[in-house]
């Protein structure tokens, strides 16, 4: 899998993380969260950064910190319309075995992200988050024959009703195909261009700006892949 690994710079730690980090990380150090994506062309619509509940890998040399300890932390997301930063939020369906185990949230084009965003807004107390951290308005980025918000469209027409819905892998495949083969950019610098052409250009832009790097992962490494 040819991923793009994004560099999300930490702007402000949440209270819990501050406490745990103490003086283990110098106050002026740049700290990045690194989600892996296959859809660099959707990065304009990042509106939350989702972290796993389970502990991070053993490779963390400086300190060990759980995903749940950094929820609410403010990070800068490359190209996102939310220039003041986005909050780290929980996602119960993140796989610790894929990519870096953390993922960026694009509810316009990812059915999994759309389902999670709806659930987070429905149960903020359960997730221990503030409702305002989950932005209400979803930015349309790609027009396909069926919608300019394909994730919402599939969620509704396929009658998906939770982040754990069995129909989500199928919805993801449809969204990938439709976005790639018949999608046209309707936001950003490459507006008007087919997704197939814009994708490598957005990727190059992220790499040139030093906001991302290439990240390859053998397909076989992933344990619970769908399809
Ligand atoms: C942003 C994005 C926007 C993504 C989109 C998808 C879509 P795949 O196809 O199964 O290989 N991802 C990355 N790491 C994880 C993880 N540890 N657990 C769960 N999801 C993860 O999956 C690759 C995609 O899965 C990546 O691309 C990432 O989400 C997510 F509009 O990044 B993506 C139709 C999909 N649209």
mmCIF file with all atom_site columns, C-alpha atoms in Angstrom, residues 7-176:
data_model
loop_
_atom_site.group_PDB
_atom_site.id
_atom_site.type_symbol
_atom_site.label_atom_id
_atom_site.label_alt_id
_atom_site.label_comp_id
_atom_site.label_asym_id
_atom_site.label_entity_id
_atom_site.label_seq_id
_atom_site.pdbx_PDB_ins_code
_atom_site.Cartn_x
_atom_site.Cartn_y
_atom_site.Cartn_z
_atom_site.occupancy
_atom_site.B_iso_or_equiv
_atom_site.pdbx_formal_charge
_atom_site.auth_seq_id
_atom_site.auth_comp_id
_atom_site.auth_asym_id
_atom_site.auth_atom_id
_atom_site.pdbx_PDB_model_num
ATOM 1   C CA . UNK A 1 7   ? 2.682   15.555 9.652   1.00 0.00 ? 7   UNK A CA 1
ATOM 2   C CA . UNK A 1 8   ? 0.182   17.020 12.093  1.00 0.00 ? 8   UNK A CA 1
ATOM 3   C CA . UNK A 1 9   ? 2.015   19.394 14.357  1.00 0.00 ? 9   UNK A CA 1
ATOM 4   C CA . UNK A 1 10  ? 0.845   19.675 17.936  1.00 0.00 ? 10  UNK A CA 1
ATOM 5   C CA . UNK A 1 11  ? -0.347  23.196 18.757  1.00 0.00 ? 11  UNK A CA 1
ATOM 6   C CA . UNK A 1 12  ? -1.669  22.669 22.259  1.00 0.00 ? 12  UNK A CA 1
ATOM 7   C CA . UNK A 1 13  ? -1.692  19.553 24.420  1.00 0.00 ? 13  UNK A CA 1
ATOM 8   C CA . UNK A 1 14  ? -4.835  18.612 26.326  1.00 0.00 ? 14  UNK A CA 1
ATOM 9   C CA . UNK A 1 15  ? -4.562  18.803 30.143  1.00 0.00 ? 15  UNK A CA 1
ATOM 10  C CA . UNK A 1 16  ? -4.103  15.069 30.642  1.00 0.00 ? 16  UNK A CA 1
ATOM 11  C CA . UNK A 1 17  ? -1.266  14.885 28.112  1.00 0.00 ? 17  UNK A CA 1
ATOM 12  C CA . UNK A 1 18  ? 0.417   17.944 29.647  1.00 0.00 ? 18  UNK A CA 1
ATOM 13  C CA . UNK A 1 19  ? 0.386   16.220 33.006  1.00 0.00 ? 19  UNK A CA 1
ATOM 14  C CA . UNK A 1 20  ? 1.830   12.971 31.648  1.00 0.00 ? 20  UNK A CA 1
ATOM 15  C CA . UNK A 1 21  ? 4.479   14.623 29.511  1.00 0.00 ? 21  UNK A CA 1
ATOM 16  C CA . UNK A 1 22  ? 5.731   16.897 32.282  1.00 0.00 ? 22  UNK A CA 1
ATOM 17  C CA . UNK A 1 23  ? 9.308   17.792 31.376  1.00 0.00 ? 23  UNK A CA 1
ATOM 18  C CA . UNK A 1 24  ? 9.958   14.634 29.355  1.00 0.00 ? 24  UNK A CA 1
ATOM 19  C CA . UNK A 1 25  ? 9.539   16.617 26.154  1.00 0.00 ? 25  UNK A CA 1
ATOM 20  C CA . UNK A 1 26  ? 11.126  20.083 25.985  1.00 0.00 ? 26  UNK A CA 1
ATOM 21  C CA . UNK A 1 27  ? 8.429   22.773 25.872  1.00 0.00 ? 27  UNK A CA 1
ATOM 22  C CA . UNK A 1 28  ? 9.782   24.186 22.591  1.00 0.00 ? 28  UNK A CA 1
ATOM 23  C CA . UNK A 1 29  ? 10.014  20.809 20.794  1.00 0.00 ? 29  UNK A CA 1
ATOM 24  C CA . UNK A 1 30  ? 7.922   20.198 17.681  1.00 0.00 ? 30  UNK A CA 1
ATOM 25  C CA . UNK A 1 31  ? 5.789   17.089 18.156  1.00 0.00 ? 31  UNK A CA 1
ATOM 26  C CA . UNK A 1 32  ? 3.895   15.529 15.246  1.00 0.00 ? 32  UNK A CA 1
ATOM 27  C CA . UNK A 1 33  ? 1.066   13.009 14.975  1.00 0.00 ? 33  UNK A CA 1
ATOM 28  C CA . UNK A 1 34  ? 1.398   10.959 11.782  1.00 0.00 ? 34  UNK A CA 1
ATOM 29  C CA . UNK A 1 35  ? -1.752  9.528  10.201  1.00 0.00 ? 35  UNK A CA 1
ATOM 30  C CA . UNK A 1 36  ? -1.363  7.496  6.996   1.00 0.00 ? 36  UNK A CA 1
ATOM 31  C CA . UNK A 1 37  ? -3.769  8.169  4.140   1.00 0.00 ? 37  UNK A CA 1
ATOM 32  C CA . UNK A 1 38  ? -4.509  6.811  0.682   1.00 0.00 ? 38  UNK A CA 1
ATOM 33  C CA . UNK A 1 39  ? -6.509  9.934  -0.166  1.00 0.00 ? 39  UNK A CA 1
ATOM 34  C CA . UNK A 1 40  ? -4.220  12.972 -0.102  1.00 0.00 ? 40  UNK A CA 1
ATOM 35  C CA . UNK A 1 41  ? -6.658  14.799 -2.415  1.00 0.00 ? 41  UNK A CA 1
ATOM 36  C CA . UNK A 1 42  ? -9.236  14.895 0.400   1.00 0.00 ? 42  UNK A CA 1
ATOM 37  C CA . UNK A 1 43  ? -7.027  16.613 2.954   1.00 0.00 ? 43  UNK A CA 1
ATOM 38  C CA . UNK A 1 44  ? -8.869  19.944 2.664   1.00 0.00 ? 44  UNK A CA 1
ATOM 39  C CA . UNK A 1 45  ? -11.746 18.386 4.559   1.00 0.00 ? 45  UNK A CA 1
ATOM 40  C CA . UNK A 1 46  ? -9.862  17.102 7.604   1.00 0.00 ? 46  UNK A CA 1
ATOM 41  C CA . UNK A 1 47  ? -11.934 18.064 10.615  1.00 0.00 ? 47  UNK A CA 1
ATOM 42  C CA . UNK A 1 48  ? -10.828 15.804 13.376  1.00 0.00 ? 48  UNK A CA 1
ATOM 43  C CA . UNK A 1 49  ? -7.917  13.568 14.019  1.00 0.00 ? 49  UNK A CA 1
ATOM 44  C CA . UNK A 1 50  ? -8.808  10.203 15.391  1.00 0.00 ? 50  UNK A CA 1
ATOM 45  C CA . UNK A 1 51  ? -6.841  8.284  17.865  1.00 0.00 ? 51  UNK A CA 1
ATOM 46  C CA . UNK A 1 52  ? -7.039  4.801  19.206  1.00 0.00 ? 52  UNK A CA 1
ATOM 47  C CA . UNK A 1 53  ? -7.934  3.950  22.774  1.00 0.00 ? 53  UNK A CA 1
ATOM 48  C CA . UNK A 1 54  ? -5.275  1.272  23.076  1.00 0.00 ? 54  UNK A CA 1
ATOM 49  C CA . UNK A 1 55  ? -1.613  1.967  23.889  1.00 0.00 ? 55  UNK A CA 1
ATOM 50  C CA . UNK A 1 56  ? 0.786   3.025  21.194  1.00 0.00 ? 56  UNK A CA 1
ATOM 51  C CA . UNK A 1 57  ? 3.588   0.773  19.916  1.00 0.00 ? 57  UNK A CA 1
ATOM 52  C CA . UNK A 1 58  ? 6.649   0.002  22.011  1.00 0.00 ? 58  UNK A CA 1
ATOM 53  C CA . UNK A 1 59  ? 8.849   2.105  19.738  1.00 0.00 ? 59  UNK A CA 1
ATOM 54  C CA . UNK A 1 60  ? 8.020   5.300  21.583  1.00 0.00 ? 60  UNK A CA 1
ATOM 55  C CA . UNK A 1 61  ? 11.336  6.197  23.190  1.00 0.00 ? 61  UNK A CA 1
ATOM 56  C CA . UNK A 1 62  ? 10.520  9.409  24.997  1.00 0.00 ? 62  UNK A CA 1
ATOM 57  C CA . UNK A 1 63  ? 7.447   8.362  26.891  1.00 0.00 ? 63  UNK A CA 1
ATOM 58  C CA . UNK A 1 64  ? 4.471   6.056  26.652  1.00 0.00 ? 64  UNK A CA 1
ATOM 59  C CA . UNK A 1 65  ? 1.134   7.717  26.195  1.00 0.00 ? 65  UNK A CA 1
ATOM 60  C CA . UNK A 1 66  ? -2.267  6.252  25.329  1.00 0.00 ? 66  UNK A CA 1
ATOM 61  C CA . UNK A 1 67  ? -4.501  7.527  22.591  1.00 0.00 ? 67  UNK A CA 1
ATOM 62  C CA . UNK A 1 68  ? -7.142  8.312  25.195  1.00 0.00 ? 68  UNK A CA 1
ATOM 63  C CA . UNK A 1 69  ? -4.667  10.602 27.020  1.00 0.00 ? 69  UNK A CA 1
ATOM 64  C CA . UNK A 1 70  ? -4.275  12.937 24.049  1.00 0.00 ? 70  UNK A CA 1
ATOM 65  C CA . UNK A 1 71  ? -7.951  13.408 23.182  1.00 0.00 ? 71  UNK A CA 1
ATOM 66  C CA . UNK A 1 72  ? -8.720  17.103 22.871  1.00 0.00 ? 72  UNK A CA 1
ATOM 67  C CA . UNK A 1 73  ? -5.170  18.016 21.862  1.00 0.00 ? 73  UNK A CA 1
ATOM 68  C CA . UNK A 1 74  ? -5.110  20.670 19.145  1.00 0.00 ? 74  UNK A CA 1
ATOM 69  C CA . UNK A 1 75  ? -3.044  19.871 16.036  1.00 0.00 ? 75  UNK A CA 1
ATOM 70  C CA . UNK A 1 76  ? -2.354  21.635 12.745  1.00 0.00 ? 76  UNK A CA 1
ATOM 71  C CA . UNK A 1 77  ? -3.632  19.596 9.775   1.00 0.00 ? 77  UNK A CA 1
ATOM 72  C CA . UNK A 1 78  ? -1.904  20.288 6.428   1.00 0.00 ? 78  UNK A CA 1
ATOM 73  C CA . UNK A 1 79  ? -4.259  21.859 3.823   1.00 0.00 ? 79  UNK A CA 1
ATOM 74  C CA . UNK A 1 80  ? -7.333  21.599 6.058   1.00 0.00 ? 80  UNK A CA 1
ATOM 75  C CA . UNK A 1 81  ? -9.788  24.508 5.907   1.00 0.00 ? 81  UNK A CA 1
ATOM 76  C CA . UNK A 1 82  ? -9.610  24.559 9.698   1.00 0.00 ? 82  UNK A CA 1
ATOM 77  C CA . UNK A 1 83  ? -6.482  26.669 9.824   1.00 0.00 ? 83  UNK A CA 1
ATOM 78  C CA . UNK A 1 84  ? -6.550  27.192 13.576  1.00 0.00 ? 84  UNK A CA 1
ATOM 79  C CA . UNK A 1 85  ? -6.169  23.466 14.057  1.00 0.00 ? 85  UNK A CA 1
ATOM 80  C CA . UNK A 1 86  ? -8.298  20.416 14.662  1.00 0.00 ? 86  UNK A CA 1
ATOM 81  C CA . UNK A 1 87  ? -8.873  18.345 17.810  1.00 0.00 ? 87  UNK A CA 1
ATOM 82  C CA . UNK A 1 88  ? -7.783  14.792 18.364  1.00 0.00 ? 88  UNK A CA 1
ATOM 83  C CA . UNK A 1 89  ? -10.905 12.686 18.830  1.00 0.00 ? 89  UNK A CA 1
ATOM 84  C CA . UNK A 1 90  ? -11.476 9.009  19.570  1.00 0.00 ? 90  UNK A CA 1
ATOM 85  C CA . UNK A 1 91  ? -12.420 6.478  16.892  1.00 0.00 ? 91  UNK A CA 1
ATOM 86  C CA . UNK A 1 92  ? -13.445 3.082  18.204  1.00 0.00 ? 92  UNK A CA 1
ATOM 87  C CA . UNK A 1 93  ? -12.904 1.302  14.869  1.00 0.00 ? 93  UNK A CA 1
ATOM 88  C CA . UNK A 1 94  ? -9.301  2.356  14.220  1.00 0.00 ? 94  UNK A CA 1
ATOM 89  C CA . UNK A 1 95  ? -7.109  -0.685 13.563  1.00 0.00 ? 95  UNK A CA 1
ATOM 90  C CA . UNK A 1 96  ? -3.846  -0.722 15.505  1.00 0.00 ? 96  UNK A CA 1
ATOM 91  C CA . UNK A 1 97  ? -2.339  -2.952 12.782  1.00 0.00 ? 97  UNK A CA 1
ATOM 92  C CA . UNK A 1 98  ? -2.746  -0.634 9.813   1.00 0.00 ? 98  UNK A CA 1
ATOM 93  C CA . UNK A 1 99  ? -0.590  2.325  8.855   1.00 0.00 ? 99  UNK A CA 1
ATOM 94  C CA . UNK A 1 100 ? 0.533   4.131  11.978  1.00 0.00 ? 100 UNK A CA 1
ATOM 95  C CA . UNK A 1 101 ? -2.558  3.184  13.991  1.00 0.00 ? 101 UNK A CA 1
ATOM 96  C CA . UNK A 1 102 ? -3.824  6.738  13.812  1.00 0.00 ? 102 UNK A CA 1
ATOM 97  C CA . UNK A 1 103 ? -5.934  8.256  11.088  1.00 0.00 ? 103 UNK A CA 1
ATOM 98  C CA . UNK A 1 104 ? -7.197  11.588 9.873   1.00 0.00 ? 104 UNK A CA 1
ATOM 99  C CA . UNK A 1 105 ? -10.923 12.149 9.567   1.00 0.00 ? 105 UNK A CA 1
ATOM 100 C CA . UNK A 1 106 ? -12.555 13.225 6.284   1.00 0.00 ? 106 UNK A CA 1
ATOM 101 C CA . UNK A 1 107 ? -16.330 12.769 6.728   1.00 0.00 ? 107 UNK A CA 1
ATOM 102 C CA . UNK A 1 108 ? -17.158 14.026 3.216   1.00 0.00 ? 108 UNK A CA 1
ATOM 103 C CA . UNK A 1 109 ? -15.479 11.115 1.460   1.00 0.00 ? 109 UNK A CA 1
ATOM 104 C CA . UNK A 1 110 ? -14.919 8.364  4.015   1.00 0.00 ? 110 UNK A CA 1
ATOM 105 C CA . UNK A 1 111 ? -18.052 6.475  5.157   1.00 0.00 ? 111 UNK A CA 1
ATOM 106 C CA . UNK A 1 112 ? -16.202 5.240  8.265   1.00 0.00 ? 112 UNK A CA 1
ATOM 107 C CA . UNK A 1 113 ? -15.339 8.806  9.213   1.00 0.00 ? 113 UNK A CA 1
ATOM 108 C CA . UNK A 1 114 ? -18.874 10.007 8.540   1.00 0.00 ? 114 UNK A CA 1
ATOM 109 C CA . UNK A 1 115 ? -20.302 7.259  10.769  1.00 0.00 ? 115 UNK A CA 1
ATOM 110 C CA . UNK A 1 116 ? -17.839 8.110  13.544  1.00 0.00 ? 116 UNK A CA 1
ATOM 111 C CA . UNK A 1 117 ? -18.547 11.829 13.344  1.00 0.00 ? 117 UNK A CA 1
ATOM 112 C CA . UNK A 1 118 ? -22.302 11.205 13.710  1.00 0.00 ? 118 UNK A CA 1
ATOM 113 C CA . UNK A 1 119 ? -21.693 8.961  16.713  1.00 0.00 ? 119 UNK A CA 1
ATOM 114 C CA . UNK A 1 120 ? -19.323 11.438 18.373  1.00 0.00 ? 120 UNK A CA 1
ATOM 115 C CA . UNK A 1 121 ? -21.893 14.199 18.029  1.00 0.00 ? 121 UNK A CA 1
ATOM 116 C CA . UNK A 1 122 ? -24.635 11.951 19.363  1.00 0.00 ? 122 UNK A CA 1
ATOM 117 C CA . UNK A 1 123 ? -22.720 10.800 22.463  1.00 0.00 ? 123 UNK A CA 1
ATOM 118 C CA . UNK A 1 124 ? -20.080 13.386 23.397  1.00 0.00 ? 124 UNK A CA 1
ATOM 119 C CA . UNK A 1 125 ? -20.331 12.531 27.124  1.00 0.00 ? 125 UNK A CA 1
ATOM 120 C CA . UNK A 1 126 ? -19.763 8.839  26.436  1.00 0.00 ? 126 UNK A CA 1
ATOM 121 C CA . UNK A 1 127 ? -16.647 9.663  24.428  1.00 0.00 ? 127 UNK A CA 1
ATOM 122 C CA . UNK A 1 128 ? -15.436 12.265 26.932  1.00 0.00 ? 128 UNK A CA 1
ATOM 123 C CA . UNK A 1 129 ? -15.265 15.033 24.364  1.00 0.00 ? 129 UNK A CA 1
ATOM 124 C CA . UNK A 1 130 ? -16.771 18.475 23.876  1.00 0.00 ? 130 UNK A CA 1
ATOM 125 C CA . UNK A 1 131 ? -19.466 18.494 21.210  1.00 0.00 ? 131 UNK A CA 1
ATOM 126 C CA . UNK A 1 132 ? -18.009 21.640 19.586  1.00 0.00 ? 132 UNK A CA 1
ATOM 127 C CA . UNK A 1 133 ? -14.801 19.738 18.794  1.00 0.00 ? 133 UNK A CA 1
ATOM 128 C CA . UNK A 1 134 ? -16.751 17.808 16.167  1.00 0.00 ? 134 UNK A CA 1
ATOM 129 C CA . UNK A 1 135 ? -17.354 20.370 13.450  1.00 0.00 ? 135 UNK A CA 1
ATOM 130 C CA . UNK A 1 136 ? -20.958 20.266 12.266  1.00 0.00 ? 136 UNK A CA 1
ATOM 131 C CA . UNK A 1 137 ? -20.540 21.439 8.698   1.00 0.00 ? 137 UNK A CA 1
ATOM 132 C CA . UNK A 1 138 ? -18.955 18.999 6.287   1.00 0.00 ? 138 UNK A CA 1
ATOM 133 C CA . UNK A 1 139 ? -16.910 20.441 3.423   1.00 0.00 ? 139 UNK A CA 1
ATOM 134 C CA . UNK A 1 140 ? -17.718 19.049 -0.053  1.00 0.00 ? 140 UNK A CA 1
ATOM 135 C CA . UNK A 1 141 ? -14.427 18.317 -1.852  1.00 0.00 ? 141 UNK A CA 1
ATOM 136 C CA . UNK A 1 142 ? -15.291 15.891 -4.652  1.00 0.00 ? 142 UNK A CA 1
ATOM 137 C CA . UNK A 1 143 ? -18.314 15.753 -6.952  1.00 0.00 ? 143 UNK A CA 1
ATOM 138 C CA . UNK A 1 144 ? -19.254 12.274 -8.133  1.00 0.00 ? 144 UNK A CA 1
ATOM 139 C CA . UNK A 1 145 ? -22.292 11.264 -10.242 1.00 0.00 ? 145 UNK A CA 1
ATOM 140 C CA . UNK A 1 146 ? -24.234 10.486 -7.071  1.00 0.00 ? 146 UNK A CA 1
ATOM 141 C CA . UNK A 1 147 ? -23.244 13.267 -4.668  1.00 0.00 ? 147 UNK A CA 1
ATOM 142 C CA . UNK A 1 148 ? -20.793 15.916 -3.512  1.00 0.00 ? 148 UNK A CA 1
ATOM 143 C CA . UNK A 1 149 ? -20.783 14.223 -0.098  1.00 0.00 ? 149 UNK A CA 1
ATOM 144 C CA . UNK A 1 150 ? -20.458 10.585 -1.070  1.00 0.00 ? 150 UNK A CA 1
ATOM 145 C CA . UNK A 1 151 ? -19.920 9.320  2.471   1.00 0.00 ? 151 UNK A CA 1
ATOM 146 C CA . UNK A 1 152 ? -23.184 10.859 3.699   1.00 0.00 ? 152 UNK A CA 1
ATOM 147 C CA . UNK A 1 153 ? -24.967 9.672  0.543   1.00 0.00 ? 153 UNK A CA 1
ATOM 148 C CA . UNK A 1 154 ? -23.861 6.055  1.026   1.00 0.00 ? 154 UNK A CA 1
ATOM 149 C CA . UNK A 1 155 ? -24.530 6.161  4.772   1.00 0.00 ? 155 UNK A CA 1
ATOM 150 C CA . UNK A 1 156 ? -28.102 7.162  4.074   1.00 0.00 ? 156 UNK A CA 1
ATOM 151 C CA . UNK A 1 157 ? -28.908 5.075  0.983   1.00 0.00 ? 157 UNK A CA 1
ATOM 152 C CA . UNK A 1 158 ? -27.287 1.919  2.387   1.00 0.00 ? 158 UNK A CA 1
ATOM 153 C CA . UNK A 1 159 ? -29.044 2.512  5.713   1.00 0.00 ? 159 UNK A CA 1
ATOM 154 C CA . UNK A 1 160 ? -25.865 2.353  7.730   1.00 0.00 ? 160 UNK A CA 1
ATOM 155 C CA . UNK A 1 161 ? -26.517 3.159  11.362  1.00 0.00 ? 161 UNK A CA 1
ATOM 156 C CA . UNK A 1 162 ? -23.315 2.963  13.396  1.00 0.00 ? 162 UNK A CA 1
ATOM 157 C CA . UNK A 1 163 ? -19.506 3.040  13.112  1.00 0.00 ? 163 UNK A CA 1
ATOM 158 C CA . UNK A 1 164 ? -19.564 -0.753 13.524  1.00 0.00 ? 164 UNK A CA 1
ATOM 159 C CA . UNK A 1 165 ? -22.122 -1.393 10.765  1.00 0.00 ? 165 UNK A CA 1
ATOM 160 C CA . UNK A 1 166 ? -21.272 -4.472 8.633   1.00 0.00 ? 166 UNK A CA 1
ATOM 161 C CA . UNK A 1 167 ? -22.066 -2.540 5.454   1.00 0.00 ? 167 UNK A CA 1
ATOM 162 C CA . UNK A 1 168 ? -19.230 -0.041 5.971   1.00 0.00 ? 168 UNK A CA 1
ATOM 163 C CA . UNK A 1 169 ? -16.476 -2.001 4.142   1.00 0.00 ? 169 UNK A CA 1
ATOM 164 C CA . UNK A 1 170 ? -18.714 -2.170 1.068   1.00 0.00 ? 170 UNK A CA 1
ATOM 165 C CA . UNK A 1 171 ? -19.522 1.535  1.350   1.00 0.00 ? 171 UNK A CA 1
ATOM 166 C CA . UNK A 1 172 ? -15.797 2.273  1.534   1.00 0.00 ? 172 UNK A CA 1
ATOM 167 C CA . UNK A 1 173 ? -15.099 0.314  -1.669  1.00 0.00 ? 173 UNK A CA 1
ATOM 168 C CA . UNK A 1 174 ? -17.873 2.147  -3.512  1.00 0.00 ? 174 UNK A CA 1
ATOM 169 C CA . UNK A 1 175 ? -16.624 5.521  -2.245  1.00 0.00 ? 175 UNK A CA 1
ATOM 170 C CA . UNK A 1 176 ? -13.048 4.737  -3.299  1.00 0.00 ? 176 UNK A CA 1
#
